[in-house]
XYZ file of C-alpha atoms in Angstrom:
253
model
C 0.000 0.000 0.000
C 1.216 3.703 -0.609
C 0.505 7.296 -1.653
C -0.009 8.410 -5.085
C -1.346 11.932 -6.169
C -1.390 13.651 -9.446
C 0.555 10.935 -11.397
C 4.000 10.840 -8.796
C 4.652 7.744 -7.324
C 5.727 7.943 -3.989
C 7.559 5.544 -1.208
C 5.793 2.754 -0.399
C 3.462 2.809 3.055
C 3.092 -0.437 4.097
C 4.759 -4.100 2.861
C 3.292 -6.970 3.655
C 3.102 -11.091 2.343
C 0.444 -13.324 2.038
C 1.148 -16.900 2.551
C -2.686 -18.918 1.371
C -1.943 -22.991 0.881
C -5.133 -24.184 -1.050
C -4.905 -27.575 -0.021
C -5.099 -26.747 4.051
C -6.557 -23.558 4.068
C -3.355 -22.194 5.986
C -3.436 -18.526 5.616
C -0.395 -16.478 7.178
C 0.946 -12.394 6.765
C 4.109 -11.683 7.474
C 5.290 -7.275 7.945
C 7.851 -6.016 7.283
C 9.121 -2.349 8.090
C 9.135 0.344 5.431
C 12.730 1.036 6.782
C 14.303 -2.042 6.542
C 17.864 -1.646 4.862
C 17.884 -4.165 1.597
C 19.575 -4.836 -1.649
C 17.077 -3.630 -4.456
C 18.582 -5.845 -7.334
C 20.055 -4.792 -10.052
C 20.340 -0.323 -7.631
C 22.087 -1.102 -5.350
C 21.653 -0.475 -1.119
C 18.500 1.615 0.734
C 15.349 1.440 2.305
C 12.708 -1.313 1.327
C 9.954 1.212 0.789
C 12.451 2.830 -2.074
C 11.749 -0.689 -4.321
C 8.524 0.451 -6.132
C 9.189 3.774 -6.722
C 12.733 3.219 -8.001
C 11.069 0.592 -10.506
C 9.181 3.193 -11.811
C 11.628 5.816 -11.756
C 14.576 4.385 -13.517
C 12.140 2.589 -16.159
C 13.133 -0.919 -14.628
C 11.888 -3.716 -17.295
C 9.580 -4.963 -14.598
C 8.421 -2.309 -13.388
C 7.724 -0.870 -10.571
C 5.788 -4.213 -8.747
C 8.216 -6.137 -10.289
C 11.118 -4.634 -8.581
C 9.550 -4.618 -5.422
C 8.620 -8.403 -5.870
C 12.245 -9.212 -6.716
C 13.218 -6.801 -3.811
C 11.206 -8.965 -1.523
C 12.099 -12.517 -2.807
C 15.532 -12.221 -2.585
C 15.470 -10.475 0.914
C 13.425 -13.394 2.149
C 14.938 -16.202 -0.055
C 11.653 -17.741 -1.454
C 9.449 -17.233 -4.678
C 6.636 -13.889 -4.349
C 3.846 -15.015 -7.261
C 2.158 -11.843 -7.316
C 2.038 -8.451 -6.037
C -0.536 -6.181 -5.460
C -0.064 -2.351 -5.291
C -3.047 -0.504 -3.726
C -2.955 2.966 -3.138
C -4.409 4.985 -0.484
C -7.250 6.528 -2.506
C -8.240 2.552 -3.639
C -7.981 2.054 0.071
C -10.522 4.044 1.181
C -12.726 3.100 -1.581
C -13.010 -1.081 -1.109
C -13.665 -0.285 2.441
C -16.620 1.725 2.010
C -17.593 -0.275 -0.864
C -17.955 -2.961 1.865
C -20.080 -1.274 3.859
C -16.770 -0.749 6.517
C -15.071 -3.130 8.451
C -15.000 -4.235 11.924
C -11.494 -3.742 14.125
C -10.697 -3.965 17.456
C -8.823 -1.072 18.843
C -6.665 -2.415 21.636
C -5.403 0.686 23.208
C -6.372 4.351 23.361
C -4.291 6.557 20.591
C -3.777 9.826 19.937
C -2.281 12.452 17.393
C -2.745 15.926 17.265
C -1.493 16.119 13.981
C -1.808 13.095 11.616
C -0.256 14.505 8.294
C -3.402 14.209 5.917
C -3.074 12.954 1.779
C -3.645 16.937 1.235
C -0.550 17.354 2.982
C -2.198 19.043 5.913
C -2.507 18.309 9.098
C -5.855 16.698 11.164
C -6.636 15.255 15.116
C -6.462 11.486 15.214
C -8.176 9.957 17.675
C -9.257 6.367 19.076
C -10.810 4.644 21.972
C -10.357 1.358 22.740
C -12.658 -1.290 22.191
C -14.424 -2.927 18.927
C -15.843 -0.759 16.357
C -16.658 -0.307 12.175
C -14.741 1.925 10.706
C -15.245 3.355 7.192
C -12.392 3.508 4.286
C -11.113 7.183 5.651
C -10.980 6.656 9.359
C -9.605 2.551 8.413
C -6.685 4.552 6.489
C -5.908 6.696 9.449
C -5.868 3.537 12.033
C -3.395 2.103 9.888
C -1.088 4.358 9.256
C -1.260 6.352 12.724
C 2.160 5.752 14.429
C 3.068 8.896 16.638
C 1.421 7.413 19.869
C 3.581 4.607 19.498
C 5.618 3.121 16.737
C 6.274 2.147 13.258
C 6.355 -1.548 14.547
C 3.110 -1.188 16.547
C 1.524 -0.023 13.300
C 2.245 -3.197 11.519
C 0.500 -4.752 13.984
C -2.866 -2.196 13.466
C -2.167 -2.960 9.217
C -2.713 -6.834 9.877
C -5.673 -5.805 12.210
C -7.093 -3.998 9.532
C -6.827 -6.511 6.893
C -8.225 -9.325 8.586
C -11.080 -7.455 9.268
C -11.465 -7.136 5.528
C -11.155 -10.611 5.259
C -13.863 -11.346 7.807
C -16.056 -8.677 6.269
C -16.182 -10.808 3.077
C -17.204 -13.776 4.498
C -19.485 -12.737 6.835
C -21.225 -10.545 3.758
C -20.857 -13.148 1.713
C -19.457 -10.588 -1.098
C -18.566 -13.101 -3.622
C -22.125 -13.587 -4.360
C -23.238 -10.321 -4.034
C -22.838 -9.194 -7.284
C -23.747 -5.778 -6.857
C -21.079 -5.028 -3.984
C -18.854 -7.011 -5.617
C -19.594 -4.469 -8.777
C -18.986 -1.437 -6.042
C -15.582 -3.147 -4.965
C -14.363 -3.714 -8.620
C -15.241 0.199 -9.446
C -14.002 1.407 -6.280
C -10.181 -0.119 -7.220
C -10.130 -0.613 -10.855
C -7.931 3.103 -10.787
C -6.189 2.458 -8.182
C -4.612 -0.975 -8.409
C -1.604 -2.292 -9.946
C -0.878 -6.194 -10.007
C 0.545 -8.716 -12.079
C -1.856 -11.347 -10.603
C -4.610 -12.372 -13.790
C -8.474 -11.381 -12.943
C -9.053 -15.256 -12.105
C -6.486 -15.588 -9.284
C -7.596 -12.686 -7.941
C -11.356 -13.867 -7.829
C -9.910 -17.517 -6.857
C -8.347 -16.043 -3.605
C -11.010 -13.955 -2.575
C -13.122 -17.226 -2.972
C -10.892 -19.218 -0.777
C -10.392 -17.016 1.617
C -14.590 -15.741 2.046
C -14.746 -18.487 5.330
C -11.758 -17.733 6.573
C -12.310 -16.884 10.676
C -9.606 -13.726 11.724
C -8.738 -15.903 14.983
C -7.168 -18.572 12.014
C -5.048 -16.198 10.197
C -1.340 -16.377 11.652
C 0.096 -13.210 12.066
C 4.216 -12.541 11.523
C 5.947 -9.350 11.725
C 9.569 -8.488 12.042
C 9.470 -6.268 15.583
C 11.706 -3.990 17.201
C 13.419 -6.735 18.696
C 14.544 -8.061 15.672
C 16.473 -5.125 14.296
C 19.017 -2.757 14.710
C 19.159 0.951 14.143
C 21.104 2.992 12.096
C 23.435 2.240 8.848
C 26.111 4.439 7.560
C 24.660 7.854 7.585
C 21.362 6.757 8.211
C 20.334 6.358 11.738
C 16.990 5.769 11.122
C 17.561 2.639 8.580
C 16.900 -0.667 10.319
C 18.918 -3.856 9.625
C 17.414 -7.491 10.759
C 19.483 -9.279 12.888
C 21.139 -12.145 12.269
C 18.856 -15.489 11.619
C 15.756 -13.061 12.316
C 14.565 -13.018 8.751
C 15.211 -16.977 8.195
C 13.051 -17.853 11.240
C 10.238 -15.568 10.014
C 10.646 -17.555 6.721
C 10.441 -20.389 8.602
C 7.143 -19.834 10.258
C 5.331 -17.791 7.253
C 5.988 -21.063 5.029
C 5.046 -22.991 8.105
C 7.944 -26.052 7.809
């Protein structure tokens, strides 16, 4: 997921995998931070979040998903199939198309100024406890981080999504035709993937029953990193063996 206004592609926000095995059912997400220090093949040394935008940039030959795909395999030393590139505006839109989605917010946060897509500045504000949130205030959950952290907002992203995923089973979406219209509109502009039409459908079939409590949630935390490299003491570097054992669990051997 990331910003993109008036035709400049930006950083990406948010960089997650999806791990679905057909045959069990198994479905796993594994985070990773937007700072995380990696070899973008092909460029050279820099932030993870850089991989997309460089693609597009420098004119890679796969483009911009491609490079971040390629970033992302060879960081965690196992095939990526297909990436999807949503951005912020497509965000918003699927969730309302849904009607919201359901999160629980586990702790009070606060922000008296959450840097808006306007590049403004607005309160952000929640209580704890369940609640449905629409596609603009499920944006702002997710990307929220002063309160806290970069790593604790990983955690909110994965909170988010599975909520998406429980909204389309409980909905029953699939066979909804008419919301399932509203959802195709709603990111048809705002969606880049290299994943054909049928997969896509195919997933979102598989994965309509799937109960949140099932999903397996990874993420590589504080206390797998280091701070600072070179210049930059804000890049984070994953300690040693961290990454494998992530690998380990996301692919579930």
């Amino acid at each position: 997921i990331g910003p993109q206004a008036d035709n400049e592609v930006r950083r990406s926000d948010t960089i997650m995998i999806l791990r679905h095995e057909k045959s069990s059912g198994r479905t796993a997400l594994l985070s990773l931070p937007r700072d995380l220090w990696v070899t973008i093949p092909g460029y050279g040394e820099t932030r993870i979040n850089a991989a997309h935008v460089w693609g597009q940039i420098y004119n890679d030959p796969a483009g911009g998903i491609g490079l971040a795909q390629k970033t992302v395999s060879n960081l965690l030393g196992i095939p990526i199939d297909y990436t999807i590139y949503i951005d912020f505006e497509g965000f918003i839109g699927a969730i309302d198309a849904l009607g919201g989605v359901n999160v629980n917010v586990e702790k009070e946060l606060y922000d008296p100024n959450f840097p808006t897509m306007d590049y403004g500045y607005t309160e952000a504000h929640f209580l704890p406890g369940p609640q449905t949130m629409d596609g603009e205030t499920a944006l702002m959950y997710s990307r929220i981080r002063h309160p806290d952290s970069d790593f604790a907002r990983m955690h909110r992203q994965q909170a988010v999504l599975a909520g998406v995923l429980s909204t389309l089973g409980s909905q029953n979406i699939l066979q909804n035709l008419k919301q399932l219209e509203d959802v195709t509109t709603a990111l048809r502009d705002y969606v880049k993937t290299d994943m054909p039409e049928e997969r896509i459908m195919g997933l979102a079939w598989a994965l309509r029953a799937m109960a949140p409590e099932k999903i397996e949630h990874y993420f590589l935390d504080a206390d797998m990193i280091s701070f600072g490299v070179g210049n930059d003491r804000w890049a984070e570097q994953a300690l040693p063996d961290a990454l494998d054992a992530l690998v380990h669990d996301l692919i579930g051997d």
